[in-house]
Tab-separated table of C-alpha atoms and ligand atoms in Angstrom:
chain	number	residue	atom	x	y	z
A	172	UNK	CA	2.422	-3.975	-16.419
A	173	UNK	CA	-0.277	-5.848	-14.798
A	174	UNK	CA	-3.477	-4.514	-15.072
A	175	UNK	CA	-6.890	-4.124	-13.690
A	176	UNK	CA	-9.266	-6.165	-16.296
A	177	UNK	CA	-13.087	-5.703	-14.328
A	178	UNK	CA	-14.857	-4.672	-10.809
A	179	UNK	CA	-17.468	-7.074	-9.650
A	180	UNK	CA	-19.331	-5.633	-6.335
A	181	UNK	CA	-21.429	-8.333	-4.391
A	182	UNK	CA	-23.482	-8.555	-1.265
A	183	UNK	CA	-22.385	-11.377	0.848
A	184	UNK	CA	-24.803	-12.878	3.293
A	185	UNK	CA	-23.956	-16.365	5.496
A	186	UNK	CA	-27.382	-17.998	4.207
A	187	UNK	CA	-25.870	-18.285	0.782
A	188	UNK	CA	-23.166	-21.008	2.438
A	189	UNK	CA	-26.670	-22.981	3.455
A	190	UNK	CA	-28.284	-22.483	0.444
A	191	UNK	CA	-25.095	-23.884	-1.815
A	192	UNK	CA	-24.546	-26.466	0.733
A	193	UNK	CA	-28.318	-27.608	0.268
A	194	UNK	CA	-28.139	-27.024	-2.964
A	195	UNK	CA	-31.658	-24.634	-3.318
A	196	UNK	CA	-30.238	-22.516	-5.667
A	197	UNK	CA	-33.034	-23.224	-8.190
A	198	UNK	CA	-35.995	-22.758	-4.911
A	199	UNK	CA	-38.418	-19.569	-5.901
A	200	UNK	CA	-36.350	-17.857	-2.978
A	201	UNK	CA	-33.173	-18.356	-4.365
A	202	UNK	CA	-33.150	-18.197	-7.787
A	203	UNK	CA	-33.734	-14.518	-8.518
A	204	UNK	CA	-30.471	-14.048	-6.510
A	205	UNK	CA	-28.119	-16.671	-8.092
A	206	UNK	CA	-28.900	-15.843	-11.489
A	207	UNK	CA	-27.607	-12.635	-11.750
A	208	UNK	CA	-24.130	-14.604	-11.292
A	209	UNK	CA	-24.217	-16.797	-14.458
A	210	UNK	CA	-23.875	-13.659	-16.659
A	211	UNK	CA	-20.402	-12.556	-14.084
A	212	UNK	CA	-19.442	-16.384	-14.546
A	213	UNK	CA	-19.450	-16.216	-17.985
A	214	UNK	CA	-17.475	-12.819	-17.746
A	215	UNK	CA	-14.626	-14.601	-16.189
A	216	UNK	CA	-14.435	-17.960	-18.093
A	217	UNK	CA	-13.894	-15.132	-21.109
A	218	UNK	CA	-11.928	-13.120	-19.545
A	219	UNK	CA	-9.506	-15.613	-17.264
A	220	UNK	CA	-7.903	-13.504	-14.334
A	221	UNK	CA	-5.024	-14.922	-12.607
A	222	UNK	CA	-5.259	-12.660	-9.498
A	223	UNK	CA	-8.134	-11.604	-7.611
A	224	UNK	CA	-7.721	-8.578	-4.912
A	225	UNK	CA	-10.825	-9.147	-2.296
A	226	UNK	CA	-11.909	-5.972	-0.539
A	227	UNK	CA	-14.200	-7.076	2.561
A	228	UNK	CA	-14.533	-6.457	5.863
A	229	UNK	CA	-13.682	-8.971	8.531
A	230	UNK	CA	-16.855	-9.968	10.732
A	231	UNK	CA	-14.510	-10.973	13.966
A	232	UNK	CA	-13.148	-14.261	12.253
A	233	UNK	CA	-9.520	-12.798	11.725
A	234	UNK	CA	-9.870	-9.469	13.975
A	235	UNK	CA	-11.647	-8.898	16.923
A	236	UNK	CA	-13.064	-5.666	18.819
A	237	UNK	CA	-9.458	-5.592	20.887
A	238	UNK	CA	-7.487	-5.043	17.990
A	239	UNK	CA	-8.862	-3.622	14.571
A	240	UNK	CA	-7.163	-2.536	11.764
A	241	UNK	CA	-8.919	-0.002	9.859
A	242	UNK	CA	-6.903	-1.068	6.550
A	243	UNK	CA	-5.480	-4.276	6.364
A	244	UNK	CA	-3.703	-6.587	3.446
A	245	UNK	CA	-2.787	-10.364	3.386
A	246	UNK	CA	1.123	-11.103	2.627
A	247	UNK	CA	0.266	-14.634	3.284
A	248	UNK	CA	0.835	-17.533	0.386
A	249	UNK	CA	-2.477	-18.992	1.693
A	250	UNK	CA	-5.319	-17.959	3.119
A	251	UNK	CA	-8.168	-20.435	4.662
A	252	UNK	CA	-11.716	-20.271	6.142
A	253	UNK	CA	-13.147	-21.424	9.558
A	254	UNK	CA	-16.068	-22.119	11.369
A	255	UNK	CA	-17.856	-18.513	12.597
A	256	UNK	CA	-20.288	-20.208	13.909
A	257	UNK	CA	-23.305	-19.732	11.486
A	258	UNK	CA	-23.122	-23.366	10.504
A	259	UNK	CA	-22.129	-23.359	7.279
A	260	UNK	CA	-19.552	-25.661	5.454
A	261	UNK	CA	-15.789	-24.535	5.480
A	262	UNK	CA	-14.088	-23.794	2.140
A	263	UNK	CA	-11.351	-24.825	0.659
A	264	UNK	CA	-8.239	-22.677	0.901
A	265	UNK	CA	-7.056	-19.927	-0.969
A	266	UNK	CA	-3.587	-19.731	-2.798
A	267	UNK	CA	-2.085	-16.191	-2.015
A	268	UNK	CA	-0.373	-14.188	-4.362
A	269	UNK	CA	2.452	-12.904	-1.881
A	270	UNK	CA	4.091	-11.046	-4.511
A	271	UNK	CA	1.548	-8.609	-5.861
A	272	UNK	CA	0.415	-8.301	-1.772
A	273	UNK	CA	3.720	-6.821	-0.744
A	274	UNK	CA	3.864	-4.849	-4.362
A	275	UNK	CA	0.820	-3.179	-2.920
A	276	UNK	CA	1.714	-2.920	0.474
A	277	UNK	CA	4.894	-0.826	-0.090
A	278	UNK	CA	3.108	1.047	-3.089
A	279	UNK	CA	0.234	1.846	-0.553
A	280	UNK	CA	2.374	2.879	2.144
A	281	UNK	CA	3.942	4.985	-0.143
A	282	UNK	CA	0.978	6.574	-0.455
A	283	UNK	CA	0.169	7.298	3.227
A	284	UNK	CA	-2.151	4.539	3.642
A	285	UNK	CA	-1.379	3.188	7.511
A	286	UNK	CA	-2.169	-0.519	7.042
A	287	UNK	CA	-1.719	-3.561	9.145
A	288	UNK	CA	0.377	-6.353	7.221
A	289	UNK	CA	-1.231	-9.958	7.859
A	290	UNK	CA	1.426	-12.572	7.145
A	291	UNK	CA	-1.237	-15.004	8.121
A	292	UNK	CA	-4.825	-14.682	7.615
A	293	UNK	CA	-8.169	-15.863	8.476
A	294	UNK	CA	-10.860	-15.309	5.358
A	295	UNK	CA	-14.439	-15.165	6.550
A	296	UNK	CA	-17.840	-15.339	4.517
A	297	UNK	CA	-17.420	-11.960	3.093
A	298	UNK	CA	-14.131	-13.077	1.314
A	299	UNK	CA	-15.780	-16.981	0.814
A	300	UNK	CA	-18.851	-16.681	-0.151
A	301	UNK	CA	-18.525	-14.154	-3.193
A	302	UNK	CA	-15.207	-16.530	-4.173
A	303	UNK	CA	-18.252	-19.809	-4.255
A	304	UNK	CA	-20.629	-17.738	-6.206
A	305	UNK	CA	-17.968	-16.656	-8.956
A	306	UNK	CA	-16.552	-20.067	-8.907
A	307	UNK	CA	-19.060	-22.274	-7.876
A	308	UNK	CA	-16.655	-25.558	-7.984
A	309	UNK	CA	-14.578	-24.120	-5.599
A	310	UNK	CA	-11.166	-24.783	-7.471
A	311	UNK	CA	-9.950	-21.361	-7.358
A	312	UNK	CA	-8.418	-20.614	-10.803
A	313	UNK	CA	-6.633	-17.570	-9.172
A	314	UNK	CA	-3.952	-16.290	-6.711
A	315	UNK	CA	-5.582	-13.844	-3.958
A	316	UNK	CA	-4.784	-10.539	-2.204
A	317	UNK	CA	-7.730	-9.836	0.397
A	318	UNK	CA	-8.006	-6.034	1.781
A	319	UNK	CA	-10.119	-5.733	4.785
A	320	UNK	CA	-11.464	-2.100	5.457
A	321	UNK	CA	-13.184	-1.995	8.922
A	322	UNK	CA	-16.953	-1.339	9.130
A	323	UNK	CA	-17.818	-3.243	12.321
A	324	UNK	CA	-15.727	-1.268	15.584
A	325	UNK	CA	-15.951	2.509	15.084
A	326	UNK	CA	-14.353	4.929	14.160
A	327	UNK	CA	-14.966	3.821	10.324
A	328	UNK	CA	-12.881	5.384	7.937
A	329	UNK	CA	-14.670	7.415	5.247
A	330	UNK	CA	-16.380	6.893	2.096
A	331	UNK	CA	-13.911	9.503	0.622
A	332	UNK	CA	-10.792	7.929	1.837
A	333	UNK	CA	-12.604	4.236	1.102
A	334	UNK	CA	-12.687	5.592	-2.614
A	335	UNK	CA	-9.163	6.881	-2.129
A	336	UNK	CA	-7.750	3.665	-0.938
A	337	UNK	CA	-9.304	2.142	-4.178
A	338	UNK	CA	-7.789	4.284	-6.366
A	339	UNK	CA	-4.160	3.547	-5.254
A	340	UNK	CA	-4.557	-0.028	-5.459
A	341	UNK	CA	-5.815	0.862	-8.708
A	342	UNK	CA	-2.277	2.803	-9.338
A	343	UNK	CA	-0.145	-0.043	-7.424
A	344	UNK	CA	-2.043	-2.712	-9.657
A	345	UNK	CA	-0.989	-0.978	-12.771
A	346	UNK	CA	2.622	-0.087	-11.849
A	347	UNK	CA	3.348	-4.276	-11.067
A	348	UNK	CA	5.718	-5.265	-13.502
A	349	UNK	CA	3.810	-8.420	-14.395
A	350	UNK	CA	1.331	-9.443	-16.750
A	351	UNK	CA	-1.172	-10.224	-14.179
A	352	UNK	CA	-5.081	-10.013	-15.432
A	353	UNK	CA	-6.357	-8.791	-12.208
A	354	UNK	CA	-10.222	-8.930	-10.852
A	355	UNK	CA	-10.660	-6.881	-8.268
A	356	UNK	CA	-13.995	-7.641	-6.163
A	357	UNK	CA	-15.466	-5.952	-3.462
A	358	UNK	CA	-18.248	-7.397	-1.437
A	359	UNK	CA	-20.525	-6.009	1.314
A	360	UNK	CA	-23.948	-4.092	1.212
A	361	UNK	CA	-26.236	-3.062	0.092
A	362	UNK	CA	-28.597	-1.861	2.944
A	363	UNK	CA	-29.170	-4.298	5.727
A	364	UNK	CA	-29.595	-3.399	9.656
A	365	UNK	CA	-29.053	-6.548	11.552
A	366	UNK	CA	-29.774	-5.695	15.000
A	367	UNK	CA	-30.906	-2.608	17.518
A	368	UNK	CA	-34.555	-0.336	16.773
A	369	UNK	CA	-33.745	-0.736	12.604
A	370	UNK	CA	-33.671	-4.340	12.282
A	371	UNK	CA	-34.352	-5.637	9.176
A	372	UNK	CA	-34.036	-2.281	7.805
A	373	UNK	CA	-33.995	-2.092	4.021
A	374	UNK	CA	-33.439	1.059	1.738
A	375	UNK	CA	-34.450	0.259	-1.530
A	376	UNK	CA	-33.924	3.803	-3.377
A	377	UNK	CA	-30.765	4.611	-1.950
A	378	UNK	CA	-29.670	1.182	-2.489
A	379	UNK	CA	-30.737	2.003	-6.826
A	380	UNK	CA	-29.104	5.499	-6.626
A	381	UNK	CA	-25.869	4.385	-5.240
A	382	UNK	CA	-25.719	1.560	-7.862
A	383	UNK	CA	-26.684	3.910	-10.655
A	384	UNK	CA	-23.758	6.415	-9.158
A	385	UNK	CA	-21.221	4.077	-9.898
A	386	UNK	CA	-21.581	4.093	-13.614
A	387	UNK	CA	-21.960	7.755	-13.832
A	388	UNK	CA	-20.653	9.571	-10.636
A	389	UNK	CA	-18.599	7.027	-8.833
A	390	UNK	CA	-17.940	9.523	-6.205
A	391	UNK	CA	-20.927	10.653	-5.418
A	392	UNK	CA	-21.535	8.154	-2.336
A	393	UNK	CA	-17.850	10.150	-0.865
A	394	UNK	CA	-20.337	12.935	-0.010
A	395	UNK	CA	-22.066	11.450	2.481
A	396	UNK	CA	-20.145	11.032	6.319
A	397	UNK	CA	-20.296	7.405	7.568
A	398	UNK	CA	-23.180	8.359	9.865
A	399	UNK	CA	-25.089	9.817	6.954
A	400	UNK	CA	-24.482	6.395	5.443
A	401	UNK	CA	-25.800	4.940	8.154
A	402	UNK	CA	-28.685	6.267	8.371
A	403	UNK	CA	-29.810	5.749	4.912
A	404	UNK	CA	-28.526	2.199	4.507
A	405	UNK	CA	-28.366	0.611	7.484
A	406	UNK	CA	-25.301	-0.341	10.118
A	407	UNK	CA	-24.478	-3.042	8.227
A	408	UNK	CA	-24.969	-1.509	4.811
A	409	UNK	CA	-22.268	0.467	5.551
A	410	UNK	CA	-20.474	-2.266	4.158
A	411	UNK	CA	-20.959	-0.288	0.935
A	412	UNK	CA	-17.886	1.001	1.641
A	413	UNK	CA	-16.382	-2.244	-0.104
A	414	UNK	CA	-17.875	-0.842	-2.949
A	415	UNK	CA	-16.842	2.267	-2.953
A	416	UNK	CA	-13.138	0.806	-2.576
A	417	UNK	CA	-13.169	-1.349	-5.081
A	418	UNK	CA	-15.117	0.796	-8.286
A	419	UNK	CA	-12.186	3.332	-6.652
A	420	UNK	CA	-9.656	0.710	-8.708
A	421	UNK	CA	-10.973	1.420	-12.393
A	422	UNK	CA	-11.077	5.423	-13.690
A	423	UNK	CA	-13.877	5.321	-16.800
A	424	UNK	CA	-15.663	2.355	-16.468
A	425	UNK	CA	-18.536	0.697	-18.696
A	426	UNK	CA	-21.034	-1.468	-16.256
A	427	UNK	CA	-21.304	-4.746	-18.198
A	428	UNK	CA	-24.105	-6.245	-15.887
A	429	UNK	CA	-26.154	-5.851	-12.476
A	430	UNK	CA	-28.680	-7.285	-10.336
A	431	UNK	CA	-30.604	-6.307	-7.222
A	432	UNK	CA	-32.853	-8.120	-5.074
A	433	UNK	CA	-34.718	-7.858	-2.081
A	434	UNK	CA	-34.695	-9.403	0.659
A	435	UNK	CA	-31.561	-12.304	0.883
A	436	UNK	CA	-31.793	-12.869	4.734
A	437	UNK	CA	-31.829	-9.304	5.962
A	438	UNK	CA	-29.765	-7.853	3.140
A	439	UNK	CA	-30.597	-6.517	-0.488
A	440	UNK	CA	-28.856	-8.568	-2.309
A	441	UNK	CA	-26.983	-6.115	-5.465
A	442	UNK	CA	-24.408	-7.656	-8.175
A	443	UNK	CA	-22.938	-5.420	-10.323
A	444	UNK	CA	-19.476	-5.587	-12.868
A	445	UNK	CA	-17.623	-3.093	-14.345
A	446	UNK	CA	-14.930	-3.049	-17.595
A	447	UNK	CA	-12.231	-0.526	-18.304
A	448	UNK	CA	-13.282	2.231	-20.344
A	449	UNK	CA	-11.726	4.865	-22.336
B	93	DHB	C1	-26.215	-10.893	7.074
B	93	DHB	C2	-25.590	-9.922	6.271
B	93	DHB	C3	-24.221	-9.669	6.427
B	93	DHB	O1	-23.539	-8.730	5.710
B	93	DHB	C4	-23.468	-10.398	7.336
B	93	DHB	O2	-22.139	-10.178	7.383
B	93	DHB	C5	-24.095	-11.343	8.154
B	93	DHB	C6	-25.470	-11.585	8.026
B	93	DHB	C7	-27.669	-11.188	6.906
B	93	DHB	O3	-28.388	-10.473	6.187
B	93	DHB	O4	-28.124	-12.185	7.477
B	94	FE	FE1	-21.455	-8.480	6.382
């Protein structure tokens, strides 16, 4: 049986590409935001997963506004980066883990999840970026599976059936006849508005009580409809929904670590992992 060994949600944010490329991680701006990795790095040089599912959302790298899957998986047995245009370094690819990917697949079908099957892939910063903060020598010490969820051509799907979706991965993890340690991470969030009246928008309290929800009342977030979301953090914090997703994976949970700060770029910047609990 393979099984689900931690959560880690992250923010992702292009500017952290430029800031590990110019190596300023240690700059007063910086700082406060990269350490609250060394205590998830240390997490997974203990804890050694071979597989890591990726929930993000695609920013128009691999899908565009003509054709958008609202759930999507990679089948593919590699997965690599390009150039979006915010002039950061590419990454080094990413070994898939084809197996487990059409394990979930059929297991998520099963379960009436509609999902586009992506035999080849395109992984933007959302998928990058949290990979080169976890691992910050970029050799990948595990297999992928990335799950995109929408958030950027509406109709979104909900925060309910985002949660949903989480929990049968969580299911189709656990009935993989492996051994597999798997990590699942899912990055997006917290509240940022990058464009239109809000920009720059920020919602600090909602940003603390959703965090504090997922230790206590994971599902408390599934109350709220996406424009309800919207409103309180943001049209890109909607990418909470990643979140949502991927806490959706683990039943009891015990958080092991977080970290929020404000502002990386236009984003608050929140870190948080999660164990399996009884
Ligand atoms: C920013 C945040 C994002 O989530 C993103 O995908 C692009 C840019 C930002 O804050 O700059
Ligand atoms: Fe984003």
């Amino acid at each position: 049986m393979a099984n689900i060994i931690g959560v880690i949600t992250t923010s992702h944010v292009p500017a952290i590409g430029g800031a590990i490329s110019r190596k300023l991680q240690s700059e007063p701006y910086w700082k406060p935001f990269f350490d609250g990795f060394g205590p998830v790095r240390d997490w997974l040089a203990k804890v050694r997963p071979d597989v890591a599912v990726v929930i993000y959302n695609d920013h128009g790298l691999n899908f565009f506004l003509d054709k958008m899957p609202t759930f999507a998986v990679g089948a593919a047995p590699q997965y690599r980066n390009a150039d979006e245009g915010w002039g950061i370094p590419t990454l080094p690819p990413f070994a898939g883990d084809q197996d487990l990917s059409w394990h979930l697949i059929e297991s998520l079908m099963d379960e009436d999840f509609d999902l586009t099957t992506c035999q080849e892939m395109l992984v933007d910063h959302a998928f990058t970026l949290p990979m080169a903060l976890l691992w910050p020598d970029t050799q990948w010490p595990v297999r992928t599976v990335p799950v995109c969820i929408n958030t950027v051509q509406f109709p979104l799907p909900s925060a309910e059936r985002c949660y949903k979706l989480g929990e049968a991965i969580g299911r189709a993890v656990t009935s993989h006849k492996t051994n597999e340690r798997v990590v699942v991470i899912g990055t997006g969030g917290l509240s940022h508005q990058l464009d239109g009246e809000r920009a720059g928008f920020i919602n600090k309290d909602f940003d603390l009580q959703f965090m504090e929800s997922l230790s206590h009342d994971p599902r408390w977030a599934t109350r709220f409809t996406v424009p309800e979301l919207v409103e309180r953090a943001g049209t890109q914090g909607i990418e909470l929904l990643m979140w949502l997703a991927a806490r959706g994976t683990l039943g009891n949970a015990r958080k092991l670590h977080s970290n929020y700060h404000i502002p990386i770029s236009n984003t608050a910047a929140g870190l948080m992992l999660f164990e399996p609990a009884e």
